PDB file of C-alpha atoms in Angstrom:
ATOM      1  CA  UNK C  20    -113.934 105.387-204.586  1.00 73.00           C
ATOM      2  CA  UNK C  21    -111.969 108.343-203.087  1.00 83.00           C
ATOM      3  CA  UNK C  22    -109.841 109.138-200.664  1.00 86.00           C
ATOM      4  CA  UNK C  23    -111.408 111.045-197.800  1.00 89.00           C
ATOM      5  CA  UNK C  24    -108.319 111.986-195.845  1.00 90.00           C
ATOM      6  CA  UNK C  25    -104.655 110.654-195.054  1.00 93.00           C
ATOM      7  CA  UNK C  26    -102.398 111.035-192.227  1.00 96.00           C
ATOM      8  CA  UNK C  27     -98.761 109.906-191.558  1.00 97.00           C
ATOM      9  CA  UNK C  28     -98.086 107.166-188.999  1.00 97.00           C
ATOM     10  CA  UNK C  29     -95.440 105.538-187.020  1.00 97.00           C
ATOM     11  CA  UNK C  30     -95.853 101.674-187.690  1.00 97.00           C
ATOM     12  CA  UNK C  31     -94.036  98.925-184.881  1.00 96.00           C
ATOM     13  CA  UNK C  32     -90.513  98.393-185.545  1.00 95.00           C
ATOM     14  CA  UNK C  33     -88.915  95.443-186.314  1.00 94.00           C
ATOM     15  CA  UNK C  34     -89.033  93.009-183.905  1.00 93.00           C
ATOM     16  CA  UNK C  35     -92.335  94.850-182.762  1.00 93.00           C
ATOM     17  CA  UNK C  36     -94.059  94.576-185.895  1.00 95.00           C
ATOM     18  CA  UNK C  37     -97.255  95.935-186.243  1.00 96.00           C
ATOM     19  CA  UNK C  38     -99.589  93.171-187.745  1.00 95.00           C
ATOM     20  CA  UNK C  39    -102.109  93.098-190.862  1.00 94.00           C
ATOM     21  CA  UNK C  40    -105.199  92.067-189.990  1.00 92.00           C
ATOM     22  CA  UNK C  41    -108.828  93.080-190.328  1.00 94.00           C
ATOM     23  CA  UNK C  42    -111.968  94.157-187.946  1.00 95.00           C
ATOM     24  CA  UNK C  43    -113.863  96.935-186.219  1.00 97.00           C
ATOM     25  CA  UNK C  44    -112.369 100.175-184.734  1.00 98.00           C
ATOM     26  CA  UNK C  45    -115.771 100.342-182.328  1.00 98.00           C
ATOM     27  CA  UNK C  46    -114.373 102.420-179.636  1.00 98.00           C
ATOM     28  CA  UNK C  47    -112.779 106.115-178.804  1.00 98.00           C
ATOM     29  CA  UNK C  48    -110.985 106.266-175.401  1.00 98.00           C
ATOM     30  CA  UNK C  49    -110.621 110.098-174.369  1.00 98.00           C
ATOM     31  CA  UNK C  50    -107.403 111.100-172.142  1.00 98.00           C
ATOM     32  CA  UNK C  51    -106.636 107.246-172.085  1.00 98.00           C
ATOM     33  CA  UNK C  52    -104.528 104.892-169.286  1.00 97.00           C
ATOM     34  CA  UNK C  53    -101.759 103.481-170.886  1.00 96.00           C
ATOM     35  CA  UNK C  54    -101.514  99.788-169.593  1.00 95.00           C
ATOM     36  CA  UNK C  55     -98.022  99.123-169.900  1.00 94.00           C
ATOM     37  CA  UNK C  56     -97.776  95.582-171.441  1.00 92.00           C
ATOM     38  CA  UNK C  57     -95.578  93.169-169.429  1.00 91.00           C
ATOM     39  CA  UNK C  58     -92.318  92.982-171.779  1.00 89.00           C
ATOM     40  CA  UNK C  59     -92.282  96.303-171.560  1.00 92.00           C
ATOM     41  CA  UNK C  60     -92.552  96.668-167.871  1.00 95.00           C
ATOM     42  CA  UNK C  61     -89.945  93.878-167.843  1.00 94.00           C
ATOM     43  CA  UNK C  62     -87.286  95.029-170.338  1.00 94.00           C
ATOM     44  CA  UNK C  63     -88.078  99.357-169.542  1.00 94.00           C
ATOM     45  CA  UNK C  64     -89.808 100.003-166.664  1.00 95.00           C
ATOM     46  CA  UNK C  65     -88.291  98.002-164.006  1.00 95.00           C
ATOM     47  CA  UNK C  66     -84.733  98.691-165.053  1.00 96.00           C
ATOM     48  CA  UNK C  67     -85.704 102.530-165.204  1.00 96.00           C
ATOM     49  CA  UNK C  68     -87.454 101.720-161.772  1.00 96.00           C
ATOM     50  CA  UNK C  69     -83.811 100.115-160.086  1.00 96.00           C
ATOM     51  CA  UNK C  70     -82.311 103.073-161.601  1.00 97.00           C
ATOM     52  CA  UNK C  71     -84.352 105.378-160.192  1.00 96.00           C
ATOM     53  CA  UNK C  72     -86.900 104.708-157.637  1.00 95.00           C
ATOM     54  CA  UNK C  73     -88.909 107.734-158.382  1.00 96.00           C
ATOM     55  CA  UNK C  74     -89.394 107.186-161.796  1.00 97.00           C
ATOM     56  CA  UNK C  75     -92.970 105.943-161.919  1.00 97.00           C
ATOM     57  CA  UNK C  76     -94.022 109.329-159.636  1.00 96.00           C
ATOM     58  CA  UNK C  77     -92.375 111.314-162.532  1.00 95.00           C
ATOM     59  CA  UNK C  78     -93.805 109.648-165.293  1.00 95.00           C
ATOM     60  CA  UNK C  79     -97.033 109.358-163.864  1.00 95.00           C
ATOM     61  CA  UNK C  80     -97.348 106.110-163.313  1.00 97.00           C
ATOM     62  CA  UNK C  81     -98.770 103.931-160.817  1.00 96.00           C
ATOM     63  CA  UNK C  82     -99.033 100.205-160.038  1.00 95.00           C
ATOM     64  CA  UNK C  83    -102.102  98.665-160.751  1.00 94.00           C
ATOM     65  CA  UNK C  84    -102.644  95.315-159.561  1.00 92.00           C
ATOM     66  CA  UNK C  85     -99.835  93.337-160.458  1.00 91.00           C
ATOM     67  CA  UNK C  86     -99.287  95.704-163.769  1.00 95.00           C
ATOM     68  CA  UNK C  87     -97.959  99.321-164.122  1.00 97.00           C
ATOM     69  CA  UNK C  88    -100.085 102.088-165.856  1.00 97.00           C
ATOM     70  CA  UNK C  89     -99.648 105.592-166.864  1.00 97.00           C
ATOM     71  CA  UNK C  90    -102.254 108.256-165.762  1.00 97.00           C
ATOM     72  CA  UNK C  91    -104.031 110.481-168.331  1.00 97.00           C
ATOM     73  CA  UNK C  92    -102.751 113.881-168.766  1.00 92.00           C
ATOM     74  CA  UNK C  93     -99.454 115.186-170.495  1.00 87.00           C
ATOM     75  CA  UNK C  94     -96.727 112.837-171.435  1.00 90.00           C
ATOM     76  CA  UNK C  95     -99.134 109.691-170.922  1.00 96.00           C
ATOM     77  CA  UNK C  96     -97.050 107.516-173.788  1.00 95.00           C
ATOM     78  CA  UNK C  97    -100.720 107.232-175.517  1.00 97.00           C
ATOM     79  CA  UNK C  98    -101.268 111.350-175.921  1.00 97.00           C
ATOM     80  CA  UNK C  99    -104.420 112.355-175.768  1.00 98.00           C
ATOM     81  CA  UNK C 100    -106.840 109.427-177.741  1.00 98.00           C
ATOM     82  CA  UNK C 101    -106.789 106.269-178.472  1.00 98.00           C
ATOM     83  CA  UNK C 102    -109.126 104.307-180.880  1.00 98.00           C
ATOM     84  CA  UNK C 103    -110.443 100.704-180.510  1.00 97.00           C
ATOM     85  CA  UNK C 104    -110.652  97.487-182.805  1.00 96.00           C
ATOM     86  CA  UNK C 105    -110.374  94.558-180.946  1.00 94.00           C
ATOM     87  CA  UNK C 106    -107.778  92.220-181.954  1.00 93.00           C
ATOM     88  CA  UNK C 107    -105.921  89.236-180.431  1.00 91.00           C
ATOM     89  CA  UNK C 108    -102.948  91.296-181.487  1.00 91.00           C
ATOM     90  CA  UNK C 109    -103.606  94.506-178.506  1.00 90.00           C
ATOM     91  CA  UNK C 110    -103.085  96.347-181.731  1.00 94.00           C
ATOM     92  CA  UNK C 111    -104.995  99.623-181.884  1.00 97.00           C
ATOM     93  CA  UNK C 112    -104.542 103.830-183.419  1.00 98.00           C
ATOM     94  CA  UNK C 113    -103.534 105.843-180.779  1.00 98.00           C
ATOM     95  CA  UNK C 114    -102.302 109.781-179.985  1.00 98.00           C
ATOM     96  CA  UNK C 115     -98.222 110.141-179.033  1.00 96.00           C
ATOM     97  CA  UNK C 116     -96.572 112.853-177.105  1.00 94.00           C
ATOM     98  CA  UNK C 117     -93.210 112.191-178.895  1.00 92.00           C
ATOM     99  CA  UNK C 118     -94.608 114.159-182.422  1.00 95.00           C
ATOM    100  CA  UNK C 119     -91.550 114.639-183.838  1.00 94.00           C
ATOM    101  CA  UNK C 120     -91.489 111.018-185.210  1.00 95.00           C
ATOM    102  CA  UNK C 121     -93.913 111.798-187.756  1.00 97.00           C
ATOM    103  CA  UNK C 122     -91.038 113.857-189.556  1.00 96.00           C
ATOM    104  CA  UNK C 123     -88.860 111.025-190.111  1.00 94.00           C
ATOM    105  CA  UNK C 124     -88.487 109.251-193.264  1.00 92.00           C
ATOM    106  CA  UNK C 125     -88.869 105.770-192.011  1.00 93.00           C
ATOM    107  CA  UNK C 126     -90.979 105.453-189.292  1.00 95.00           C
ATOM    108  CA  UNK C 127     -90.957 102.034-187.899  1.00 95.00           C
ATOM    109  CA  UNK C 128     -90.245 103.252-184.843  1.00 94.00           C
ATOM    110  CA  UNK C 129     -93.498 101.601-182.271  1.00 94.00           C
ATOM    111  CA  UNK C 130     -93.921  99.054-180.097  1.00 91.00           C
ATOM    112  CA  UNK C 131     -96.007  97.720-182.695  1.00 93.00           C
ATOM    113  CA  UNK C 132     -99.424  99.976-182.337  1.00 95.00           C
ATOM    114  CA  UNK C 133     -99.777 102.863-184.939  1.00 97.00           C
ATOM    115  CA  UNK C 134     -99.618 106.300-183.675  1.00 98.00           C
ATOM    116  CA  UNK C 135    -101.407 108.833-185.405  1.00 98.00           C
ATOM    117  CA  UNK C 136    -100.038 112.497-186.234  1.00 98.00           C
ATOM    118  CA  UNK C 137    -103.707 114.194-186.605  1.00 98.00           C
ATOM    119  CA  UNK C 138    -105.798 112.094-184.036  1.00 98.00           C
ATOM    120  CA  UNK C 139    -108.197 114.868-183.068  1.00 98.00           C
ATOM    121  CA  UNK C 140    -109.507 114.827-187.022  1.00 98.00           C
ATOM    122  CA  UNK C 141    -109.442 111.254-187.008  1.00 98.00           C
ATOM    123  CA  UNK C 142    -111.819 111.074-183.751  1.00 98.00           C
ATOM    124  CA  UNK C 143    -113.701 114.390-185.389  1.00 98.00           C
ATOM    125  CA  UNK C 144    -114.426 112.211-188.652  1.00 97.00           C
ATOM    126  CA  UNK C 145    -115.343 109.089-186.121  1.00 98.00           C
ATOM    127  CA  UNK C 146    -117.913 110.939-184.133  1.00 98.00           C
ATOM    128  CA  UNK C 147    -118.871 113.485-187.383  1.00 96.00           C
ATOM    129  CA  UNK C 148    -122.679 111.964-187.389  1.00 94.00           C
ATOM    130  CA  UNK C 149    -122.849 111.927-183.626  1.00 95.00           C
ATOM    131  CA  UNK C 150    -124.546 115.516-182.311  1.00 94.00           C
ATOM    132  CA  UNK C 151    -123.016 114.817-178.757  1.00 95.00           C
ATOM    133  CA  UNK C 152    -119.783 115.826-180.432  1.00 97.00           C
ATOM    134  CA  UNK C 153    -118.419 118.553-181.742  1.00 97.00           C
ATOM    135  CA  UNK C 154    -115.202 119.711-182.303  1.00 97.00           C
ATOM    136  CA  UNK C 155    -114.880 121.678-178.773  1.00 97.00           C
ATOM    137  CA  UNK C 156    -116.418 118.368-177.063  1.00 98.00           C
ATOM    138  CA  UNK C 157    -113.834 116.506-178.633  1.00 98.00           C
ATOM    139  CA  UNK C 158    -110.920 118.483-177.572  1.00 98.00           C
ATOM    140  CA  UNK C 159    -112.124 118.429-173.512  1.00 98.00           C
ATOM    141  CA  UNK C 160    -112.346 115.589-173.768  1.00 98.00           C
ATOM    142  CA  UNK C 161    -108.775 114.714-175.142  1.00 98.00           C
ATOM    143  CA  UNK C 162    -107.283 116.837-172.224  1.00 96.00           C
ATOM    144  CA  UNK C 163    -109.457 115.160-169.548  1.00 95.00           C
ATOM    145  CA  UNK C 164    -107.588 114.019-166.071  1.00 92.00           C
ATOM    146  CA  UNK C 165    -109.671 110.931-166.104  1.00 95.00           C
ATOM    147  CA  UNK C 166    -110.338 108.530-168.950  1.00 97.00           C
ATOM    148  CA  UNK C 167    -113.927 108.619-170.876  1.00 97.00           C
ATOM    149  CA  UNK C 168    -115.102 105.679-173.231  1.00 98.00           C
ATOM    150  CA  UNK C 169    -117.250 106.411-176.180  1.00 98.00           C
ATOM    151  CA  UNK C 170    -119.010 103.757-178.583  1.00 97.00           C
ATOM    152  CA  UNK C 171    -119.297 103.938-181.735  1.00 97.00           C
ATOM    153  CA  UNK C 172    -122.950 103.751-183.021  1.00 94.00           C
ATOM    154  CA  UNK C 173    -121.659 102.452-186.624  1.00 95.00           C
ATOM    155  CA  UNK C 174    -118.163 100.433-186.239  1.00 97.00           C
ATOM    156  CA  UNK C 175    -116.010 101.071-188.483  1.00 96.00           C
ATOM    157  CA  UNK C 176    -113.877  98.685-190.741  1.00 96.00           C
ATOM    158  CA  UNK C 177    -110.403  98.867-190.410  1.00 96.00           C
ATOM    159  CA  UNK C 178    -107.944  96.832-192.650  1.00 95.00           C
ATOM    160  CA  UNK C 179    -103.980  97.210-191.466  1.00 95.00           C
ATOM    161  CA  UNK C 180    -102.173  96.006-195.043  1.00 94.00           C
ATOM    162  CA  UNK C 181     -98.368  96.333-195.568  1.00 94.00           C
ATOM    163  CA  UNK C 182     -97.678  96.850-199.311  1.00 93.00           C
ATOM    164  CA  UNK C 183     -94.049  97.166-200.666  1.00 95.00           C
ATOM    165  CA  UNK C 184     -95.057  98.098-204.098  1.00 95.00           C
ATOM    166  CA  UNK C 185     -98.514  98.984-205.552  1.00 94.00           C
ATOM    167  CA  UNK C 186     -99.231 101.752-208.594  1.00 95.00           C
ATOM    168  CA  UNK C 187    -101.315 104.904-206.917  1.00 90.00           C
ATOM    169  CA  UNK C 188    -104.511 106.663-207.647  1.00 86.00           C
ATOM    170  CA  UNK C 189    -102.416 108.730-210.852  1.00 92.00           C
ATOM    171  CA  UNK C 190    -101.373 105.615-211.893  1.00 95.00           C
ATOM    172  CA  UNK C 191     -97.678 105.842-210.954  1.00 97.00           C
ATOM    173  CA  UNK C 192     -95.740 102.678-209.781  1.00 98.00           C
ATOM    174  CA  UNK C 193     -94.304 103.428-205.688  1.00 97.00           C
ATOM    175  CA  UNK C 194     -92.224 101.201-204.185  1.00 96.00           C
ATOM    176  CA  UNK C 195     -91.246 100.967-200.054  1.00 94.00           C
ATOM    177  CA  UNK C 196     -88.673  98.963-198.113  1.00 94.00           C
ATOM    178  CA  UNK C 197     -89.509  95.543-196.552  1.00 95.00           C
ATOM    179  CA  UNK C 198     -89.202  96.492-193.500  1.00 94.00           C
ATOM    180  CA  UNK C 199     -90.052  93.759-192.069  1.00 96.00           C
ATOM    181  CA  UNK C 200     -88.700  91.388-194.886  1.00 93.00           C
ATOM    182  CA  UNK C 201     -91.892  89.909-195.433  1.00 94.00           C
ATOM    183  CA  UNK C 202     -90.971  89.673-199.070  1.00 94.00           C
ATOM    184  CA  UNK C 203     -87.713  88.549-198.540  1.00 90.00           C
ATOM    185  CA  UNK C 204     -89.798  85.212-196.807  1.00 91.00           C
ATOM    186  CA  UNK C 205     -92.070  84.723-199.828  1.00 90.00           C
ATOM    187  CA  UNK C 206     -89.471  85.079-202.469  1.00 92.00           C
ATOM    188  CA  UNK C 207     -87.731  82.176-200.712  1.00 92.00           C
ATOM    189  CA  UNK C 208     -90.879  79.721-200.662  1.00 92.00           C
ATOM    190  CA  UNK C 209     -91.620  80.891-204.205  1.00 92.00           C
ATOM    191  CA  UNK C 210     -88.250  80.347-205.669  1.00 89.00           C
TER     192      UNK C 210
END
């Protein structure tokens, strides 16, 4: 019945949406890879790659199998946590390096996961109940060299919902762009 804390977020862009679903977040993933997902390897990396030969040395990346990764550490596209809930979608909260999104007005501006702009208190409120970790556990682990899973005793339930209009907790009517024109698609089947 109350808000316990908000953060801002950069949602996929169009064309990259990021879905609504529901499930589990289940998992923290301390100074995570990034697995770089094929389109992107196809339509980014490998032209960067022709351009440059170098350029998975200086973004610290490395083949891996027949995929392309980024190490942990600084710059890794996936900062310094990421947070689980599987999904057929390879949707899931994450850190970014690139922090000056967050100050944008619109902020579809993903691949299609949602990057949060205070990770380290959303991973602190995660792992709150868990004695293991405390805050100064929390942050060695985000700045790791090697990746460190942790499971969630008590999963949480996570509920991605894209609302263009909807009156708030003082009772005052908001309203947001379609940016992805999902209402645009039901007006036409409704009228």
């Amino acid at each position: 019945d109350k808000t316990l804390f908000d953060m801002v977020v950069v949602v996929g862009k169009v064309g990259n949406n990021t879905m609504m679903f529901n499930g589990d977040l289940n998992q923290v993933i301390f100074s995570p890879y990034w697995n770089v997902p094929a389109s992107i390897i196809k339509s980014e990396i490998l032209p960067a790659i022709a351009r440059n030969p170098n350029y998975l040395d200086r973004k610290n990346m490395e083949r891996n199998g027949s995929g392309i990764r980024q190490r942990p550490g600084p710059g890794n596209a996936l900062g310094k946590v990421k947070f689980i809930f599987p999904n057929s979608f390879n949707m899931y909260f994450h850190d970014t390096p690139s922090k000056g999104l967050f100050n944008e007005d619109k902020r579809a501006l993903s691949h299609g996961c949602i990057r949060l702009s205070q990770p380290q208190k959303m991973a602190e409120w995660l792992l709150r109940n868990d004695p293991a970790w405390n805050t100064e556990k929390i942050v060695a682990a985000m700045n790791r060299t090697s990746e460190h899973a942790v499971k969630l005793k008590n999963p949480v339930p996570v509920f991605i919902i894209y609302y263009t209009a909807w009156v708030d907790n003082e009772g005052r009517l908001n309203f947001r762009d379609d940016v992805y024109r999902h209402d645009a698609e039901i007006v036409k089947k409704m009228f």
